[in-house]
Amino acid sequence: MAGLAVNVDHVATLRQNRGTRYPEPVAAAVLVEMAGADGVVVHLREDRRHIQDRDVRVIREIVSTKMIFEMAATPEMIAIASEIKPHLVTLVPEKREELTTEGGMDLTRHGEFVAKAVAQLKGFGIPVSLFIDPDPTQVELAKQAGADIIEIHTGAFCEASTEEEKKKRFAEVLAAARRAKGLDMGVNAGHGLCYQTVGWFKGVSEIDEFSIGHSIISRAVLVGLERAVREMVELVKQL
């Protein structure tokens, strides 16, 4: 059965927008675990637009499931990861001008650079996942780079405007997941997934864990965080 990791970045976004000390992403991490999630995800961006260094360190200390640290493959972030020792690092591409992560890592262009970052992190005893588009070539290159896991970028599938396009994009996600399993890699999926789109994965055994943030935090505004997480946990259990 697949797991669910919940990204609490947008709790920090609300806090940073007003420059207050609340809402508190650390408290959100506690509630996420109490509601049955299998892990907490935080993305410490270079510009610190939402999650802050203190959030990362405290969340790492208090989680009883696992803490997944999303980060760019930069010396600064590698140094932070080596200090806090998250349960998993997910390397993601990062641009200052983007609203959120817009696509997977391009390993055809940056494979050698990424492989060096992967080796450094694994040298500190930290498992590494690479956030990539659902492309068999990228899967192969992720394996070559030394990644333990891939996280498939599901944005194109989730944002498809027609049923035909959605089916096509979903088939790409499945093909990438199956190729990764054939290479003995773990497979996570995330970006844009919501209470409706997650149902497409019913019967798909190749996905080990879903990483979901925006839709859960958005629903939490209306029904509360614990209920929003529990509802998603139940949906994932039914897959």
PDB file of C-alpha atoms in Angstrom:
ATOM      1  CA  MET A   1       0.000   0.000   0.000  1.00  0.00           C
ATOM      2  CA  ALA A   2       1.296   3.436  -0.943  1.00  0.00           C
ATOM      3  CA  GLY A   3       2.121   6.014   1.696  1.00  0.00           C
ATOM      4  CA  LEU A   4       1.345   9.717   1.965  1.00  0.00           C
ATOM      5  CA  ALA A   5       3.846  12.462   2.729  1.00  0.00           C
ATOM      6  CA  VAL A   6       2.386  15.921   3.325  1.00  0.00           C
ATOM      7  CA  ASN A   7       4.176  19.111   2.329  1.00  0.00           C
ATOM      8  CA  VAL A   8       3.687  21.929   4.871  1.00  0.00           C
ATOM      9  CA  ASP A   9       5.402  24.685   2.864  1.00  0.00           C
ATOM     10  CA  HIS A  10       2.177  26.627   2.324  1.00  0.00           C
ATOM     11  CA  VAL A  11       1.612  26.926   6.056  1.00  0.00           C
ATOM     12  CA  ALA A  12       4.903  28.815   6.117  1.00  0.00           C
ATOM     13  CA  THR A  13       3.797  30.826   3.072  1.00  0.00           C
ATOM     14  CA  LEU A  14       0.854  32.238   5.044  1.00  0.00           C
ATOM     15  CA  ARG A  15       3.178  33.150   7.906  1.00  0.00           C
ATOM     16  CA  GLN A  16       5.757  34.831   5.702  1.00  0.00           C
ATOM     17  CA  ASN A  17       3.118  36.810   3.788  1.00  0.00           C
ATOM     18  CA  ARG A  18       2.278  38.764   6.938  1.00  0.00           C
ATOM     19  CA  GLY A  19       5.631  38.585   8.688  1.00  0.00           C
ATOM     20  CA  THR A  20       4.047  37.009  11.763  1.00  0.00           C
ATOM     21  CA  ARG A  21       5.050  34.023  13.876  1.00  0.00           C
ATOM     22  CA  TYR A  22       1.962  32.086  12.832  1.00  0.00           C
ATOM     23  CA  PRO A  23       0.661  29.838  11.412  1.00  0.00           C
ATOM     24  CA  GLU A  24       3.411  27.549  12.620  1.00  0.00           C
ATOM     25  CA  PRO A  25       4.655  24.859  10.180  1.00  0.00           C
ATOM     26  CA  VAL A  26       6.130  22.938  13.100  1.00  0.00           C
ATOM     27  CA  ALA A  27       2.661  22.636  14.651  1.00  0.00           C
ATOM     28  CA  ALA A  28       1.336  21.644  11.234  1.00  0.00           C
ATOM     29  CA  ALA A  29       3.912  18.850  11.053  1.00  0.00           C
ATOM     30  CA  VAL A  30       2.646  17.481  14.383  1.00  0.00           C
ATOM     31  CA  LEU A  31      -0.976  17.576  13.213  1.00  0.00           C
ATOM     32  CA  VAL A  32      -0.063  15.925   9.908  1.00  0.00           C
ATOM     33  CA  GLU A  33       1.488  12.991  11.743  1.00  0.00           C
ATOM     34  CA  MET A  34      -1.411  12.738  14.205  1.00  0.00           C
ATOM     35  CA  ALA A  35      -3.780  12.531  11.234  1.00  0.00           C
ATOM     36  CA  GLY A  36      -1.981   9.461   9.887  1.00  0.00           C
ATOM     37  CA  ALA A  37       0.467  10.733   7.265  1.00  0.00           C
ATOM     38  CA  ASP A  38       3.612   8.706   6.699  1.00  0.00           C
ATOM     39  CA  GLY A  39       5.924  11.692   6.482  1.00  0.00           C
ATOM     40  CA  VAL A  40       6.353  15.465   6.424  1.00  0.00           C
ATOM     41  CA  VAL A  41       7.881  17.310   3.458  1.00  0.00           C
ATOM     42  CA  VAL A  42       9.611  20.698   3.625  1.00  0.00           C
ATOM     43  CA  HIS A  43      11.339  22.594   0.823  1.00  0.00           C
ATOM     44  CA  LEU A  44      13.993  25.048   1.961  1.00  0.00           C
ATOM     45  CA  ARG A  45      14.375  27.338  -1.027  1.00  0.00           C
ATOM     46  CA  GLU A  46      17.400  29.504  -1.703  1.00  0.00           C
ATOM     47  CA  ASP A  47      15.308  32.677  -1.332  1.00  0.00           C
ATOM     48  CA  ARG A  48      13.626  31.408   1.886  1.00  0.00           C
ATOM     49  CA  ARG A  49      10.213  32.445   0.560  1.00  0.00           C
ATOM     50  CA  HIS A  50       8.346  30.116   2.918  1.00  0.00           C
ATOM     51  CA  ILE A  51      10.135  27.458   4.973  1.00  0.00           C
ATOM     52  CA  GLN A  52      12.978  28.866   7.091  1.00  0.00           C
ATOM     53  CA  ASP A  53      16.129  27.220   8.427  1.00  0.00           C
ATOM     54  CA  ARG A  54      14.696  27.041  11.938  1.00  0.00           C
ATOM     55  CA  ASP A  55      11.578  25.233  10.623  1.00  0.00           C
ATOM     56  CA  VAL A  56      13.709  22.558   9.003  1.00  0.00           C
ATOM     57  CA  ARG A  57      15.758  21.913  12.114  1.00  0.00           C
ATOM     58  CA  VAL A  58      12.829  21.798  14.532  1.00  0.00           C
ATOM     59  CA  ILE A  59      10.669  19.634  12.262  1.00  0.00           C
ATOM     60  CA  ARG A  60      13.569  17.215  11.859  1.00  0.00           C
ATOM     61  CA  GLU A  61      13.763  16.937  15.641  1.00  0.00           C
ATOM     62  CA  ILE A  62      10.069  16.426  16.341  1.00  0.00           C
ATOM     63  CA  VAL A  63       8.822  14.128  13.541  1.00  0.00           C
ATOM     64  CA  SER A  64       8.238  10.535  14.581  1.00  0.00           C
ATOM     65  CA  THR A  65       7.591   9.239  11.035  1.00  0.00           C
ATOM     66  CA  LYS A  66      10.055  10.724   8.566  1.00  0.00           C
ATOM     67  CA  MET A  67      11.145  14.119   7.340  1.00  0.00           C
ATOM     68  CA  ILE A  68      11.695  14.586   3.611  1.00  0.00           C
ATOM     69  CA  PHE A  69      13.926  17.525   2.747  1.00  0.00           C
ATOM     70  CA  GLU A  70      13.368  19.030  -0.703  1.00  0.00           C
ATOM     71  CA  MET A  71      16.300  21.139  -1.862  1.00  0.00           C
ATOM     72  CA  ALA A  72      18.328  22.349  -4.781  1.00  0.00           C
ATOM     73  CA  ALA A  73      21.676  20.663  -5.396  1.00  0.00           C
ATOM     74  CA  THR A  74      23.730  23.563  -4.039  1.00  0.00           C
ATOM     75  CA  PRO A  75      26.688  23.538  -1.621  1.00  0.00           C
ATOM     76  CA  GLU A  76      24.648  25.498   0.951  1.00  0.00           C
ATOM     77  CA  MET A  77      21.793  22.987   0.940  1.00  0.00           C
ATOM     78  CA  ILE A  78      24.100  19.973   0.945  1.00  0.00           C
ATOM     79  CA  ALA A  79      25.807  21.411   4.030  1.00  0.00           C
ATOM     80  CA  ILE A  80      22.448  21.849   5.784  1.00  0.00           C
ATOM     81  CA  ALA A  81      21.377  18.325   4.860  1.00  0.00           C
ATOM     82  CA  SER A  82      24.652  16.906   6.159  1.00  0.00           C
ATOM     83  CA  GLU A  83      23.965  18.592   9.490  1.00  0.00           C
ATOM     84  CA  ILE A  84      20.297  17.704  10.017  1.00  0.00           C
ATOM     85  CA  LYS A  85      20.379  14.232   8.387  1.00  0.00           C
ATOM     86  CA  PRO A  86      16.823  14.055   7.000  1.00  0.00           C
ATOM     87  CA  HIS A  87      15.318  10.648   6.339  1.00  0.00           C
ATOM     88  CA  LEU A  88      15.301  11.448   2.614  1.00  0.00           C
ATOM     89  CA  VAL A  89      16.549  14.284   0.414  1.00  0.00           C
ATOM     90  CA  THR A  90      14.636  15.037  -2.762  1.00  0.00           C
ATOM     91  CA  LEU A  91      16.690  17.093  -5.191  1.00  0.00           C
ATOM     92  CA  VAL A  92      14.542  19.491  -7.192  1.00  0.00           C
ATOM     93  CA  PRO A  93      15.240  22.185  -9.813  1.00  0.00           C
ATOM     94  CA  GLU A  94      14.772  25.696  -8.509  1.00  0.00           C
ATOM     95  CA  LYS A  95      14.290  29.089 -10.135  1.00  0.00           C
ATOM     96  CA  ARG A  96      13.687  32.314  -8.218  1.00  0.00           C
ATOM     97  CA  GLU A  97      11.023  33.557 -10.627  1.00  0.00           C
ATOM     98  CA  GLU A  98       8.808  30.450 -10.490  1.00  0.00           C
ATOM     99  CA  LEU A  99       5.682  30.345  -8.334  1.00  0.00           C
ATOM    100  CA  THR A 100       6.283  26.699  -7.492  1.00  0.00           C
ATOM    101  CA  THR A 101       8.529  23.965  -8.905  1.00  0.00           C
ATOM    102  CA  GLU A 102       7.573  23.896 -12.566  1.00  0.00           C
ATOM    103  CA  GLY A 103       9.141  20.689 -13.813  1.00  0.00           C
ATOM    104  CA  GLY A 104      11.560  17.888 -13.181  1.00  0.00           C
ATOM    105  CA  MET A 105      15.340  17.979 -13.225  1.00  0.00           C
ATOM    106  CA  ASP A 106      16.892  17.820 -16.678  1.00  0.00           C
ATOM    107  CA  LEU A 107      19.459  15.087 -16.227  1.00  0.00           C
ATOM    108  CA  THR A 108      20.453  15.131 -19.888  1.00  0.00           C
ATOM    109  CA  ARG A 109      21.973  18.565 -19.245  1.00  0.00           C
ATOM    110  CA  HIS A 110      22.857  18.392 -15.564  1.00  0.00           C
ATOM    111  CA  GLY A 111      23.379  14.694 -14.927  1.00  0.00           C
ATOM    112  CA  GLU A 112      27.062  14.934 -14.016  1.00  0.00           C
ATOM    113  CA  PHE A 113      26.479  17.828 -11.643  1.00  0.00           C
ATOM    114  CA  VAL A 114      23.533  16.064  -9.992  1.00  0.00           C
ATOM    115  CA  ALA A 115      25.485  12.810  -9.686  1.00  0.00           C
ATOM    116  CA  LYS A 116      28.159  14.636  -7.672  1.00  0.00           C
ATOM    117  CA  ALA A 117      25.507  16.025  -5.313  1.00  0.00           C
ATOM    118  CA  VAL A 118      23.938  12.571  -4.953  1.00  0.00           C
ATOM    119  CA  ALA A 119      27.323  11.058  -4.093  1.00  0.00           C
ATOM    120  CA  GLN A 120      27.963  13.734  -1.467  1.00  0.00           C
ATOM    121  CA  LEU A 121      24.609  13.220   0.193  1.00  0.00           C
ATOM    122  CA  LYS A 122      24.883   9.432   0.167  1.00  0.00           C
ATOM    123  CA  GLY A 123      28.346   9.836   1.650  1.00  0.00           C
ATOM    124  CA  PHE A 124      26.598  11.386   4.650  1.00  0.00           C
ATOM    125  CA  GLY A 125      24.303   8.363   4.830  1.00  0.00           C
ATOM    126  CA  ILE A 126      21.281  10.173   3.375  1.00  0.00           C
ATOM    127  CA  PRO A 127      19.070   8.402   0.787  1.00  0.00           C
ATOM    128  CA  VAL A 128      18.393  10.544  -2.287  1.00  0.00           C
ATOM    129  CA  SER A 129      15.401  10.971  -4.554  1.00  0.00           C
ATOM    130  CA  LEU A 130      15.414  12.930  -7.810  1.00  0.00           C
ATOM    131  CA  PHE A 131      12.345  14.889  -8.926  1.00  0.00           C
ATOM    132  CA  ILE A 132      12.015  14.161 -12.639  1.00  0.00           C
ATOM    133  CA  ASP A 133       9.489  14.339 -15.432  1.00  0.00           C
ATOM    134  CA  PRO A 134       7.824  11.047 -16.486  1.00  0.00           C
ATOM    135  CA  ASP A 135      10.355  10.346 -19.217  1.00  0.00           C
ATOM    136  CA  PRO A 136      12.083   6.940 -19.528  1.00  0.00           C
ATOM    137  CA  THR A 137      15.349   8.654 -20.472  1.00  0.00           C
ATOM    138  CA  GLN A 138      15.257  10.714 -17.272  1.00  0.00           C
ATOM    139  CA  VAL A 139      14.551   7.553 -15.275  1.00  0.00           C
ATOM    140  CA  GLU A 140      17.594   5.838 -16.777  1.00  0.00           C
ATOM    141  CA  LEU A 141      19.755   8.876 -16.057  1.00  0.00           C
ATOM    142  CA  ALA A 142      18.487   9.068 -12.482  1.00  0.00           C
ATOM    143  CA  LYS A 143      19.651   5.504 -11.979  1.00  0.00           C
ATOM    144  CA  GLN A 144      23.018   6.355 -13.497  1.00  0.00           C
ATOM    145  CA  ALA A 145      23.289   9.377 -11.168  1.00  0.00           C
ATOM    146  CA  GLY A 146      23.024   7.054  -8.186  1.00  0.00           C
ATOM    147  CA  ALA A 147      19.551   7.981  -6.950  1.00  0.00           C
ATOM    148  CA  ASP A 148      17.757   5.537  -4.685  1.00  0.00           C
ATOM    149  CA  ILE A 149      14.308   6.866  -5.568  1.00  0.00           C
ATOM    150  CA  ILE A 150      12.641   8.982  -8.216  1.00  0.00           C
ATOM    151  CA  GLU A 151       9.729  11.296  -7.585  1.00  0.00           C
ATOM    152  CA  ILE A 152       7.686  11.560 -10.746  1.00  0.00           C
ATOM    153  CA  HIS A 153       6.470  15.042 -11.574  1.00  0.00           C
ATOM    154  CA  THR A 154       2.718  14.615 -12.038  1.00  0.00           C
ATOM    155  CA  GLY A 155       1.975  18.238 -12.948  1.00  0.00           C
ATOM    156  CA  ALA A 156       1.290  17.684 -16.654  1.00  0.00           C
ATOM    157  CA  PHE A 157      -1.156  14.896 -15.809  1.00  0.00           C
ATOM    158  CA  CYS A 158      -2.958  16.901 -13.129  1.00  0.00           C
ATOM    159  CA  GLU A 159      -3.191  20.043 -15.250  1.00  0.00           C
ATOM    160  CA  ALA A 160      -4.365  18.352 -18.476  1.00  0.00           C
ATOM    161  CA  SER A 161      -7.527  20.066 -19.707  1.00  0.00           C
ATOM    162  CA  THR A 162      -9.088  17.200 -21.678  1.00  0.00           C
ATOM    163  CA  GLU A 163      -9.785  13.572 -20.863  1.00  0.00           C
ATOM    164  CA  GLU A 164      -7.679  12.432 -23.826  1.00  0.00           C
ATOM    165  CA  GLU A 165      -4.714  14.509 -22.708  1.00  0.00           C
ATOM    166  CA  LYS A 166      -5.118  13.330 -19.121  1.00  0.00           C
ATOM    167  CA  LYS A 167      -5.039   9.675 -20.182  1.00  0.00           C
ATOM    168  CA  LYS A 168      -1.945  10.302 -22.280  1.00  0.00           C
ATOM    169  CA  ARG A 169      -0.113  12.031 -19.440  1.00  0.00           C
ATOM    170  CA  PHE A 170      -1.158   9.373 -16.950  1.00  0.00           C
ATOM    171  CA  ALA A 171       0.204   6.667 -19.240  1.00  0.00           C
ATOM    172  CA  GLU A 172       3.539   8.502 -19.227  1.00  0.00           C
ATOM    173  CA  VAL A 173       3.568   8.507 -15.420  1.00  0.00           C
ATOM    174  CA  LEU A 174       2.834   4.767 -15.350  1.00  0.00           C
ATOM    175  CA  ALA A 175       5.530   3.984 -17.891  1.00  0.00           C
ATOM    176  CA  ALA A 176       8.125   5.934 -15.911  1.00  0.00           C
ATOM    177  CA  ALA A 177       7.099   4.248 -12.658  1.00  0.00           C
ATOM    178  CA  ARG A 178       7.326   0.790 -14.203  1.00  0.00           C
ATOM    179  CA  ARG A 179      10.715   1.514 -15.732  1.00  0.00           C
ATOM    180  CA  ALA A 180      12.044   2.709 -12.383  1.00  0.00           C
ATOM    181  CA  LYS A 181      10.779  -0.413 -10.641  1.00  0.00           C
ATOM    182  CA  GLY A 182      12.492  -2.452 -13.315  1.00  0.00           C
ATOM    183  CA  LEU A 183      15.710  -0.711 -12.318  1.00  0.00           C
ATOM    184  CA  ASP A 184      15.080  -1.552  -8.647  1.00  0.00           C
ATOM    185  CA  MET A 185      14.363   2.040  -7.662  1.00  0.00           C
ATOM    186  CA  GLY A 186      11.784   3.431  -5.274  1.00  0.00           C
ATOM    187  CA  VAL A 187       9.016   5.483  -6.874  1.00  0.00           C
ATOM    188  CA  ASN A 188       7.233   8.481  -5.386  1.00  0.00           C
ATOM    189  CA  ALA A 189       4.828  10.820  -7.182  1.00  0.00           C
ATOM    190  CA  GLY A 190       3.923  14.419  -6.602  1.00  0.00           C
ATOM    191  CA  HIS A 191       3.011  17.900  -7.799  1.00  0.00           C
ATOM    192  CA  GLY A 192      -0.547  18.996  -8.449  1.00  0.00           C
ATOM    193  CA  LEU A 193      -2.159  15.866  -7.031  1.00  0.00           C
ATOM    194  CA  CYS A 194      -5.487  16.475  -5.321  1.00  0.00           C
ATOM    195  CA  TYR A 195      -8.519  14.660  -3.891  1.00  0.00           C
ATOM    196  CA  GLN A 196      -9.790  13.967  -7.415  1.00  0.00           C
ATOM    197  CA  THR A 197      -6.642  13.058  -9.344  1.00  0.00           C
ATOM    198  CA  VAL A 198      -5.219  10.664  -6.759  1.00  0.00           C
ATOM    199  CA  GLY A 199      -8.051   8.248  -7.576  1.00  0.00           C
ATOM    200  CA  TRP A 200      -6.516   7.621 -11.003  1.00  0.00           C
ATOM    201  CA  PHE A 201      -3.835   5.560  -9.257  1.00  0.00           C
ATOM    202  CA  LYS A 202      -6.227   2.868  -8.035  1.00  0.00           C
ATOM    203  CA  GLY A 203      -4.634  -0.507  -8.700  1.00  0.00           C
ATOM    204  CA  VAL A 204      -1.224   1.016  -9.519  1.00  0.00           C
ATOM    205  CA  SER A 205       1.245  -0.868  -7.329  1.00  0.00           C
ATOM    206  CA  GLU A 206       4.394   0.852  -8.580  1.00  0.00           C
ATOM    207  CA  ILE A 207       3.939   4.053  -6.550  1.00  0.00           C
ATOM    208  CA  ASP A 208       5.466   3.785  -3.075  1.00  0.00           C
ATOM    209  CA  GLU A 209       4.429   7.200  -1.799  1.00  0.00           C
ATOM    210  CA  PHE A 210       2.478  10.283  -2.832  1.00  0.00           C
ATOM    211  CA  SER A 211       3.813  13.715  -1.934  1.00  0.00           C
ATOM    212  CA  ILE A 212       0.932  16.183  -1.650  1.00  0.00           C
ATOM    213  CA  GLY A 213       0.800  19.678  -0.220  1.00  0.00           C
ATOM    214  CA  HIS A 214      -1.214  22.419  -1.889  1.00  0.00           C
ATOM    215  CA  SER A 215      -4.545  20.603  -2.154  1.00  0.00           C
ATOM    216  CA  ILE A 216      -4.390  19.379   1.451  1.00  0.00           C
ATOM    217  CA  ILE A 217      -3.460  22.775   2.891  1.00  0.00           C
ATOM    218  CA  SER A 218      -6.151  24.425   0.747  1.00  0.00           C
ATOM    219  CA  ARG A 219      -8.801  22.046   2.062  1.00  0.00           C
ATOM    220  CA  ALA A 220      -7.504  22.540   5.598  1.00  0.00           C
ATOM    221  CA  VAL A 221      -8.508  26.215   5.392  1.00  0.00           C
ATOM    222  CA  LEU A 222     -12.139  25.020   5.209  1.00  0.00           C
ATOM    223  CA  VAL A 223     -12.230  21.842   7.303  1.00  0.00           C
ATOM    224  CA  GLY A 224      -9.090  21.857   9.442  1.00  0.00           C
ATOM    225  CA  LEU A 225      -5.717  20.234   8.859  1.00  0.00           C
ATOM    226  CA  GLU A 226      -6.316  16.950  10.660  1.00  0.00           C
ATOM    227  CA  ARG A 227      -9.517  16.261   8.740  1.00  0.00           C
ATOM    228  CA  ALA A 228      -7.959  17.293   5.419  1.00  0.00           C
ATOM    229  CA  VAL A 229      -5.047  14.900   5.956  1.00  0.00           C
ATOM    230  CA  ARG A 230      -7.266  12.060   7.182  1.00  0.00           C
ATOM    231  CA  GLU A 231      -9.442  12.372   4.112  1.00  0.00           C
ATOM    232  CA  MET A 232      -6.419  12.093   1.833  1.00  0.00           C
ATOM    233  CA  VAL A 233      -5.008   9.209   3.864  1.00  0.00           C
ATOM    234  CA  GLU A 234      -8.286   7.320   3.369  1.00  0.00           C
ATOM    235  CA  LEU A 235      -8.227   7.968  -0.377  1.00  0.00           C
ATOM    236  CA  VAL A 236      -4.656   6.672  -0.629  1.00  0.00           C
ATOM    237  CA  LYS A 237      -5.578   3.570   1.396  1.00  0.00           C
ATOM    238  CA  GLN A 238      -8.294   2.769  -1.128  1.00  0.00           C
ATOM    239  CA  LEU A 239      -5.923   2.733  -4.123  1.00  0.00           C
TER     240      LEU A 239
END
